[in-house]
Amino acid sequence: MKYINKKLTIEKVSVQNIAKKYSTPTYCYSYNQLKENINNFKKNFKSFSPLICFAIKSNTNVNLIREIKKFGLGADVVSMGELMIALKAGINPKKIVFSGVGKTSQEISYAIDKNILLINAESKSEIKEIDRIAKLKKKQIQIGIRLNPNTDAKTLTQISTGKKENKFGVNNKTFFELVTYCKNSKNIDLKCLSVHIGSQILDHKPYEKMLKAVSKIINKINHKFEFIDLGGGMGISYRDNNKKLNYKKYNVAIKKFLKNKKSRIIFEPGRSIVGNIGILISRIIYIKKSVRKNFVILDTAMNDLMRPALYGATHKTLPSIKTNKKSKKTYEFVGPICESTDKFITIKNFQELKEKDLIVICDVGAYGMSLSSNYNVRPKAIELLIKGSKIKTIRKRQKHKDLM
Ligand code: LLP
């Protein structure tokens, strides 16, 4: 995305033209950025050719997932709905892993019927349930056990998952017990040890710690894991400081970890694949001056993009047209929803704006649309995929009548 003749453009299309044709709020994804992200991810870890399972939760658009599949990626799913979407997008079941702390009997049964690669279990009760259903179906099921490595991911507490106080995975002691349980079951084939310590991780050191914890436990168990699933979490740069996870350092740590091991690595990246491919185009409804503030009231709200309200996340926010005006202002960008947390960001020294101008919220490809809701009976935005000068509608805008 860049300014060409002062107009913000995504690939070869200006934001202005998109808004004119498709109205606002509008999610737009760049195909070429997606391609670059996937190729970059593959290139960085190519020495051990991991199985890359795209974390569907980060973006559930079936048409986008279809494009991701064409690059050979599998999927990480956490519900029956996500599994159905992954299959609908044509992802090979043998490249699908099913994670999550509370899979229901119906979900387990469906996953078994679809012959997916792995069900990554997170408790003794869940393994027993898989065992029971597998026995009924007279099948042997490949599973993983998720270890809680008690590692601080040094990310936001809300998206941290690998510490002992988090609900995810099992501790070392339980892990040992479960390995024994699996070995004694005819219907369970223990193939994988999985971990996922959190999301938006910018420092490679928590990953190093996690790998150490995994190594330690593997050395104590007499079991060959065909797969080690390291989860996702690779952080991207949401700010101009360009701070993101250093893949090279993570790669070095994994290569060290893999010495004398024959396991294949699985990754479950979401944000690092789709985070920076998306923008959200919004129009200013009103500008409201109060004693202390200039509120820019957008037609986009927390129901369209929850991250700021939910995590205090900030997204780069840009005008669609750069002006030469000297006057700068401090603006608070908000949505029209009846909640004080319906606020995106406050920016100082922003170019002077007027009502009806277009504003672009950046890096919303991950956990943008997928976390959206119909709160305040607001229809969900349209999603577009941009490739060069081509625009494809990959999900229609909801209509009010769809919500009645
Ligand atoms: N694998 C598992 C088991 C996960 O729980 C997650 C994310 C991922 C993979 C993908 O993580 P990623 O590569 O995208 O960081 N809504 C939050 C993020 C929640 C992440 C939940 N789990 C946000 O908007 O920041």
JSON list of C-alpha atoms and ligand atoms in Angstrom, two decimals, residues 55 57-58 76 99 146 159 196 198-200 231-234 268-272 307 311 366-367 371, ligand 1:
[
{"chain": "A", "resi": 55, "resn": "ALA", "atom": "CA", "xyz": [-4.75, -20.64, 11.67]},
{"chain": "A", "resi": 57, "resn": "LYS", "atom": "CA", "xyz": [-9.43, -18.22, 13.23]},
{"chain": "A", "resi": 58, "resn": "SER", "atom": "CA", "xyz": [-7.36, -15.27, 12.06]},
{"chain": "A", "resi": 76, "resn": "ASP", "atom": "CA", "xyz": [-5.26, -25.22, 12.08]},
{"chain": "A", "resi": 99, "resn": "SER", "atom": "CA", "xyz": [-6.69, -27.54, 18.39]},
{"chain": "A", "resi": 146, "resn": "ARG", "atom": "CA", "xyz": [-0.68, -30.04, 23.94]},
{"chain": "A", "resi": 159, "resn": "ILE", "atom": "CA", "xyz": [-3.31, -13.31, 24.12]},
{"chain": "A", "resi": 196, "resn": "HIS", "atom": "CA", "xyz": [1.40, -22.63, 21.40]},
{"chain": "A", "resi": 198, "resn": "GLY", "atom": "CA", "xyz": [0.66, -16.95, 22.62]},
{"chain": "A", "resi": 199, "resn": "SER", "atom": "CA", "xyz": [0.12, -14.48, 19.84]},
{"chain": "A", "resi": 200, "resn": "GLN", "atom": "CA", "xyz": [1.86, -11.34, 18.52]},
{"chain": "A", "resi": 231, "resn": "GLY", "atom": "CA", "xyz": [1.80, -23.40, 17.07]},
{"chain": "A", "resi": 232, "resn": "GLY", "atom": "CA", "xyz": [1.77, -19.87, 15.70]},
{"chain": "A", "resi": 233, "resn": "GLY", "atom": "CA", "xyz": [2.20, -16.51, 17.36]},
{"chain": "A", "resi": 234, "resn": "MET", "atom": "CA", "xyz": [4.78, -14.87, 15.11]},
{"chain": "A", "resi": 268, "resn": "GLU", "atom": "CA", "xyz": [0.09, -22.75, 12.88]},
{"chain": "A", "resi": 269, "resn": "PRO", "atom": "CA", "xyz": [0.62, -19.15, 11.78]},
{"chain": "A", "resi": 270, "resn": "GLY", "atom": "CA", "xyz": [-2.32, -16.79, 11.39]},
{"chain": "A", "resi": 271, "resn": "ARG", "atom": "CA", "xyz": [-1.36, -13.16, 11.85]},
{"chain": "A", "resi": 272, "resn": "SER", "atom": "CA", "xyz": [2.02, -13.49, 10.12]},
{"chain": "A", "resi": 307, "resn": "ARG", "atom": "CA", "xyz": [-8.99, -5.37, 18.54]},
{"chain": "A", "resi": 311, "resn": "TYR", "atom": "CA", "xyz": [-6.93, -5.48, 23.75]},
{"chain": "A", "resi": 366, "resn": "ALA", "atom": "CA", "xyz": [-5.91, -11.00, 10.98]},
{"chain": "A", "resi": 367, "resn": "TYR", "atom": "CA", "xyz": [-8.57, -11.00, 13.70]},
{"chain": "A", "resi": 371, "resn": "LEU", "atom": "CA", "xyz": [-13.75, -11.09, 15.35]},
{"chain": "B", "resi": 1, "resn": "LLP", "atom": "N1", "xyz": [-2.54, -21.95, 17.12]},
{"chain": "B", "resi": 1, "resn": "LLP", "atom": "C1", "xyz": [-3.30, -21.86, 18.23]},
{"chain": "B", "resi": 1, "resn": "LLP", "atom": "C2", "xyz": [-3.53, -23.06, 19.03]},
{"chain": "B", "resi": 1, "resn": "LLP", "atom": "C3", "xyz": [-3.85, -20.61, 18.59]},
{"chain": "B", "resi": 1, "resn": "LLP", "atom": "O1", "xyz": [-4.58, -20.52, 19.69]},
{"chain": "B", "resi": 1, "resn": "LLP", "atom": "C4", "xyz": [-3.59, -19.48, 17.79]},
{"chain": "B", "resi": 1, "resn": "LLP", "atom": "C5", "xyz": [-4.15, -18.17, 18.14]},
{"chain": "B", "resi": 1, "resn": "LLP", "atom": "C6", "xyz": [-2.81, -19.63, 16.63]},
{"chain": "B", "resi": 1, "resn": "LLP", "atom": "C7", "xyz": [-2.29, -20.89, 16.34]},
{"chain": "B", "resi": 1, "resn": "LLP", "atom": "C8", "xyz": [-2.50, -18.49, 15.69]},
{"chain": "B", "resi": 1, "resn": "LLP", "atom": "O2", "xyz": [-1.76, -17.49, 16.29]},
{"chain": "B", "resi": 1, "resn": "LLP", "atom": "P1", "xyz": [-1.14, -16.27, 15.42]},
{"chain": "B", "resi": 1, "resn": "LLP", "atom": "O3", "xyz": [-0.09, -16.86, 14.51]},
{"chain": "B", "resi": 1, "resn": "LLP", "atom": "O4", "xyz": [-2.23, -15.68, 14.63]},
{"chain": "B", "resi": 1, "resn": "LLP", "atom": "O5", "xyz": [-0.61, -15.35, 16.43]},
{"chain": "B", "resi": 1, "resn": "LLP", "atom": "N2", "xyz": [-7.60, -12.15, 18.70]},
{"chain": "B", "resi": 1, "resn": "LLP", "atom": "C9", "xyz": [-6.22, -11.89, 19.11]},
{"chain": "B", "resi": 1, "resn": "LLP", "atom": "C10", "xyz": [-5.33, -13.07, 18.83]},
{"chain": "B", "resi": 1, "resn": "LLP", "atom": "C11", "xyz": [-5.80, -14.34, 19.48]},
{"chain": "B", "resi": 1, "resn": "LLP", "atom": "C12", "xyz": [-4.99, -15.53, 19.08]},
{"chain": "B", "resi": 1, "resn": "LLP", "atom": "C13", "xyz": [-5.61, -16.79, 19.53]},
{"chain": "B", "resi": 1, "resn": "LLP", "atom": "N3", "xyz": [-4.90, -17.96, 19.16]},
{"chain": "B", "resi": 1, "resn": "LLP", "atom": "C14", "xyz": [-5.74, -10.62, 18.43]},
{"chain": "B", "resi": 1, "resn": "LLP", "atom": "O6", "xyz": [-6.52, -10.01, 17.70]},
{"chain": "B", "resi": 1, "resn": "LLP", "atom": "O7", "xyz": [-4.60, -10.21, 18.64]}
]
